[in-house]
PDB file of C-alpha atoms in Angstrom:
ATOM      1  CA  MET J  30      46.547 115.758  92.745  1.00 79.00           C
ATOM      2  CA  VAL J  31      47.436 112.863  95.025  1.00 88.00           C
ATOM      3  CA  ILE J  32      47.512 110.591  91.958  1.00 87.00           C
ATOM      4  CA  PHE J  33      50.342 112.581  90.403  1.00 86.00           C
ATOM      5  CA  PHE J  34      52.242 112.659  93.703  1.00 89.00           C
ATOM      6  CA  VAL J  35      52.096 108.854  93.900  1.00 91.00           C
ATOM      7  CA  LEU J  36      53.027 108.682  90.233  1.00 87.00           C
ATOM      8  CA  ALA J  37      56.116 110.809  90.915  1.00 87.00           C
ATOM      9  CA  VAL J  38      57.031 108.653  93.920  1.00 89.00           C
ATOM     10  CA  VAL J  39      57.218 105.639  91.589  1.00 88.00           C
ATOM     11  CA  VAL J  40      58.461 107.157  88.329  1.00 87.00           C
ATOM     12  CA  VAL J  41      61.251 109.435  89.606  1.00 87.00           C
ATOM     13  CA  PRO J  42      63.202 106.643  91.362  1.00 88.00           C
ATOM     14  CA  ALA J  43      62.624 104.409  88.330  1.00 88.00           C
ATOM     15  CA  ALA J  44      64.080 107.097  86.053  1.00 86.00           C
ATOM     16  CA  VAL J  45      67.125 107.540  88.304  1.00 87.00           C
ATOM     17  CA  VAL J  46      67.795 103.794  88.465  1.00 88.00           C
ATOM     18  CA  ASP J  47      67.178 103.413  84.721  1.00 86.00           C
ATOM     19  CA  LEU J  48      69.618 106.208  83.872  1.00 83.00           C
ATOM     20  CA  ARG J  49      72.294 104.700  86.113  1.00 87.00           C
ATOM     21  CA  SER J  50      71.923 100.999  85.313  1.00 88.00           C
ATOM     22  CA  ARG J  51      69.728 100.815  82.171  1.00 87.00           C
ATOM     23  CA  ARG J  52      67.339  98.583  84.168  1.00 89.00           C
ATOM     24  CA  ILE J  53      64.078  99.108  86.012  1.00 88.00           C
ATOM     25  CA  PRO J  54      63.818  96.724  88.968  1.00 91.00           C
ATOM     26  CA  ASN J  55      60.737  94.480  89.082  1.00 92.00           C
ATOM     27  CA  LEU J  56      60.315  95.379  92.746  1.00 94.00           C
ATOM     28  CA  LEU J  57      59.832  99.032  91.811  1.00 92.00           C
ATOM     29  CA  SER J  58      57.203  98.183  89.192  1.00 93.00           C
ATOM     30  CA  LEU J  59      55.429  95.846  91.617  1.00 95.00           C
ATOM     31  CA  ALA J  60      55.471  98.555  94.303  1.00 94.00           C
ATOM     32  CA  GLY J  61      53.930 100.936  91.748  1.00 94.00           C
ATOM     33  CA  ILE J  62      51.169  98.473  90.925  1.00 96.00           C
ATOM     34  CA  LEU J  63      50.403  97.876  94.612  1.00 96.00           C
ATOM     35  CA  LEU J  64      50.474 101.618  95.378  1.00 95.00           C
ATOM     36  CA  GLY J  65      48.157 102.222  92.426  1.00 95.00           C
ATOM     37  CA  MET J  66      45.721  99.595  93.621  1.00 95.00           C
ATOM     38  CA  ALA J  67      45.788 100.924  97.193  1.00 95.00           C
ATOM     39  CA  LEU J  68      45.393 104.530  96.037  1.00 94.00           C
ATOM     40  CA  ASN J  69      42.436 103.748  93.807  1.00 94.00           C
ATOM     41  CA  VAL J  70      40.761 101.694  96.549  1.00 95.00           C
ATOM     42  CA  TYR J  71      41.272 104.621  98.928  1.00 94.00           C
ATOM     43  CA  LEU J  72      39.783 107.071  96.415  1.00 93.00           C
ATOM     44  CA  SER J  73      36.917 104.934  95.060  1.00 92.00           C
ATOM     45  CA  GLY J  74      36.387 101.915  97.274  1.00 93.00           C
ATOM     46  CA  PHE J  75      36.087  98.518  95.607  1.00 92.00           C
ATOM     47  CA  GLU J  76      35.488 100.184  92.249  1.00 94.00           C
ATOM     48  CA  GLY J  77      39.063 101.482  92.547  1.00 93.00           C
ATOM     49  CA  VAL J  78      40.378  97.931  92.153  1.00 94.00           C
ATOM     50  CA  LEU J  79      38.558  97.685  88.840  1.00 95.00           C
ATOM     51  CA  THR J  80      39.757 101.113  87.704  1.00 95.00           C
ATOM     52  CA  ALA J  81      43.378 100.381  88.627  1.00 95.00           C
ATOM     53  CA  SER J  82      43.260  96.899  87.087  1.00 96.00           C
ATOM     54  CA  ALA J  83      41.739  98.178  83.858  1.00 97.00           C
ATOM     55  CA  GLY J  84      44.304 100.999  83.642  1.00 96.00           C
ATOM     56  CA  MET J  85      47.127  98.552  84.289  1.00 96.00           C
ATOM     57  CA  LEU J  86      45.875  96.087  81.673  1.00 97.00           C
ATOM     58  CA  LEU J  87      45.338  98.774  79.026  1.00 97.00           C
ATOM     59  CA  ALA J  88      48.790 100.247  79.649  1.00 96.00           C
ATOM     60  CA  PHE J  89      50.334  96.768  79.461  1.00 96.00           C
ATOM     61  CA  ALA J  90      48.370  95.999  76.282  1.00 96.00           C
ATOM     62  CA  ILE J  91      49.813  99.133  74.699  1.00 94.00           C
ATOM     63  CA  GLY J  92      53.367  98.517  75.931  1.00 92.00           C
ATOM     64  CA  PHE J  93      53.643  94.791  75.194  1.00 95.00           C
ATOM     65  CA  PRO J  94      53.601  95.070  71.364  1.00 94.00           C
ATOM     66  CA  LEU J  95      56.228  97.823  71.662  1.00 90.00           C
ATOM     67  CA  TRP J  96      58.397  95.379  73.619  1.00 92.00           C
ATOM     68  CA  LEU J  97      57.825  92.713  70.969  1.00 94.00           C
ATOM     69  CA  ALA J  98      58.949  95.207  68.319  1.00 92.00           C
ATOM     70  CA  GLY J  99      62.073  95.982  70.348  1.00 89.00           C
ATOM     71  CA  TRP J 100      61.122  99.613  70.966  1.00 86.00           C
ATOM     72  CA  LEU J 101      60.736  99.246  74.739  1.00 85.00           C
ATOM     73  CA  GLY J 102      62.458  97.129  77.315  1.00 88.00           C
ATOM     74  CA  ALA J 103      60.542  94.701  79.509  1.00 91.00           C
ATOM     75  CA  GLY J 104      61.133  96.920  82.544  1.00 90.00           C
ATOM     76  CA  ASP J 105      59.623  99.856  80.668  1.00 89.00           C
ATOM     77  CA  VAL J 106      56.494  97.835  79.902  1.00 92.00           C
ATOM     78  CA  LYS J 107      56.100  96.782  83.541  1.00 94.00           C
ATOM     79  CA  LEU J 108      56.606 100.377  84.681  1.00 92.00           C
ATOM     80  CA  VAL J 109      54.004 101.559  82.153  1.00 93.00           C
ATOM     81  CA  ALA J 110      51.613  98.978  83.622  1.00 95.00           C
ATOM     82  CA  ALA J 111      52.333 100.405  87.089  1.00 94.00           C
ATOM     83  CA  VAL J 112      51.598 103.899  85.755  1.00 93.00           C
ATOM     84  CA  GLY J 113      48.290 102.564  84.417  1.00 95.00           C
ATOM     85  CA  ALA J 114      47.439 101.113  87.835  1.00 95.00           C
ATOM     86  CA  ILE J 115      48.201 104.440  89.502  1.00 94.00           C
ATOM     87  CA  VAL J 116      46.300 106.737  87.141  1.00 93.00           C
ATOM     88  CA  GLY J 117      43.457 104.312  86.418  1.00 93.00           C
ATOM     89  CA  LEU J 118      41.482 103.698  83.270  1.00 93.00           C
ATOM     90  CA  GLU J 119      40.187 107.252  82.894  1.00 92.00           C
ATOM     91  CA  LEU J 120      43.629 108.891  82.729  1.00 92.00           C
ATOM     92  CA  VAL J 121      45.798 106.133  81.265  1.00 93.00           C
ATOM     93  CA  LEU J 122      45.534 107.192  77.604  1.00 94.00           C
ATOM     94  CA  PRO J 123      46.276 110.903  78.169  1.00 92.00           C
ATOM     95  CA  VAL J 124      49.173 110.026  80.488  1.00 89.00           C
ATOM     96  CA  LEU J 125      50.613 107.519  77.999  1.00 89.00           C
ATOM     97  CA  ALA J 126      50.250 110.107  75.228  1.00 90.00           C
ATOM     98  CA  GLY J 127      52.233 112.543  77.370  1.00 88.00           C
ATOM     99  CA  ILE J 128      54.879 109.883  78.006  1.00 85.00           C
ATOM    100  CA  ALA J 129      55.129 109.189  74.262  1.00 87.00           C
ATOM    101  CA  LEU J 130      55.418 112.897  73.463  1.00 87.00           C
ATOM    102  CA  ALA J 131      58.104 113.411  76.104  1.00 85.00           C
ATOM    103  CA  GLY J 132      59.941 110.331  74.835  1.00 82.00           C
ATOM    104  CA  GLY J 133      59.840 111.671  71.288  1.00 84.00           C
ATOM    105  CA  VAL J 134      61.269 115.016  72.368  1.00 84.00           C
ATOM    106  CA  LEU J 135      64.030 113.281  74.367  1.00 83.00           C
ATOM    107  CA  ALA J 136      64.841 111.018  71.398  1.00 82.00           C
ATOM    108  CA  ALA J 137      65.060 114.015  69.065  1.00 84.00           C
ATOM    109  CA  LEU J 138      67.347 115.832  71.504  1.00 85.00           C
ATOM    110  CA  HIS J 139      69.500 112.710  71.837  1.00 79.00           C
ATOM    111  CA  LEU J 140      69.826 112.397  68.057  1.00 82.00           C
ATOM    112  CA  LEU J 141      70.691 116.073  67.797  1.00 83.00           C
ATOM    113  CA  ALA J 142      73.371 115.700  70.463  1.00 79.00           C
ATOM    114  CA  LEU J 143      74.849 112.687  68.655  1.00 77.00           C
ATOM    115  CA  ARG J 144      74.827 114.535  65.359  1.00 78.00           C
ATOM    116  CA  LEU J 145      76.561 117.557  66.857  1.00 78.00           C
ATOM    117  CA  GLN J 146      79.091 115.353  68.595  1.00 75.00           C
ATOM    118  CA  LYS J 147      80.002 113.050  65.706  1.00 62.00           C
ATOM    119  CA  GLU J 148      79.828 115.247  62.649  1.00 53.00           C
ATOM    120  CA  PRO J 149      83.365 116.076  61.528  1.00 50.00           C
ATOM    121  CA  VAL J 150      84.513 119.600  60.871  1.00 44.00           C
ATOM    122  CA  TYR J 151      85.170 119.862  57.170  1.00 41.00           C
ATOM    123  CA  VAL J 152      88.070 121.924  55.928  1.00 39.00           C
ATOM    124  CA  TYR J 153      85.836 123.418  53.261  1.00 38.00           C
ATOM    125  CA  ALA J 154      83.113 124.481  55.688  1.00 40.00           C
ATOM    126  CA  VAL J 155      83.469 128.164  54.844  1.00 39.00           C
ATOM    127  CA  SER J 156      82.863 127.515  51.165  1.00 38.00           C
ATOM    128  CA  LEU J 157      79.801 125.450  52.053  1.00 39.00           C
ATOM    129  CA  ILE J 158      78.351 128.398  53.912  1.00 43.00           C
ATOM    130  CA  PHE J 159      78.567 130.530  50.820  1.00 44.00           C
ATOM    131  CA  SER J 160      77.317 127.809  48.496  1.00 40.00           C
ATOM    132  CA  GLY J 161      74.187 127.331  50.602  1.00 41.00           C
ATOM    133  CA  ARG J 162      74.404 123.532  50.566  1.00 40.00           C
ATOM    134  CA  LYS J 163      76.534 120.679  51.833  1.00 42.00           C
ATOM    135  CA  SER J 164      78.662 118.662  49.499  1.00 42.00           C
ATOM    136  CA  GLU J 165      77.413 115.134  48.995  1.00 46.00           C
ATOM    137  CA  SER J 166      80.881 113.898  48.092  1.00 47.00           C
ATOM    138  CA  LEU J 167      81.538 112.736  51.668  1.00 43.00           C
ATOM    139  CA  PRO J 168      78.989 110.881  53.762  1.00 47.00           C
ATOM    140  CA  VAL J 169      78.365 112.342  57.210  1.00 47.00           C
ATOM    141  CA  GLY J 170      80.665 110.862  59.802  1.00 47.00           C
ATOM    142  CA  GLU J 171      83.595 110.087  57.482  1.00 48.00           C
ATOM    143  CA  ALA J 172      86.855 111.924  57.821  1.00 48.00           C
ATOM    144  CA  VAL J 173      88.056 114.261  55.117  1.00 46.00           C
ATOM    145  CA  PRO J 174      90.703 112.428  53.095  1.00 50.00           C
ATOM    146  CA  GLU J 175      94.189 113.854  53.222  1.00 54.00           C
ATOM    147  CA  VAL J 176      95.508 115.525  50.109  1.00 51.00           C
ATOM    148  CA  PRO J 177      98.840 113.998  49.062  1.00 54.00           C
ATOM    149  CA  LYS J 178     101.743 116.398  49.477  1.00 56.00           C
ATOM    150  CA  LYS J 179     103.648 117.362  46.390  1.00 56.00           C
ATOM    151  CA  THR J 180     107.232 116.248  46.443  1.00 57.00           C
ATOM    152  CA  GLY J 181     108.411 118.545  43.704  1.00 54.00           C
ATOM    153  CA  MET J 182     108.512 115.798  41.114  1.00 52.00           C
ATOM    154  CA  PRO J 183     105.669 115.314  38.624  1.00 52.00           C
TER     155      PRO J 183
END
């Protein structure tokens, strides 16, 4: 239980700073790594250093290729390494799986919010409801073209 308290002490401020500035300070990641090392030494003695180090290295090894691919920022990778140091080798994979699952849900919600925000309201929406499908004549996100007004002359 104390592991998850320490994890929250590191991750919650990182999330707040990340949401505000789109950055995770190195000092926060370093503090997480040091807290993880200290916690694991407290819980397991010298073996805790090995557990924390192995968790940190495995988490970093998983995060680094994601940074290379452009899917994570460098601050995210360093924070993931801090999470690995805190939870240790035994819990790092389940915790990272939970992080990935939560990230996937947040990404899906973000995409849904963007879709709801940017999709134009079509003037023929009522007819689409009755037809049971969307027209493919206009790509999503483009405005409905105006119909030229008749001037009375052919």
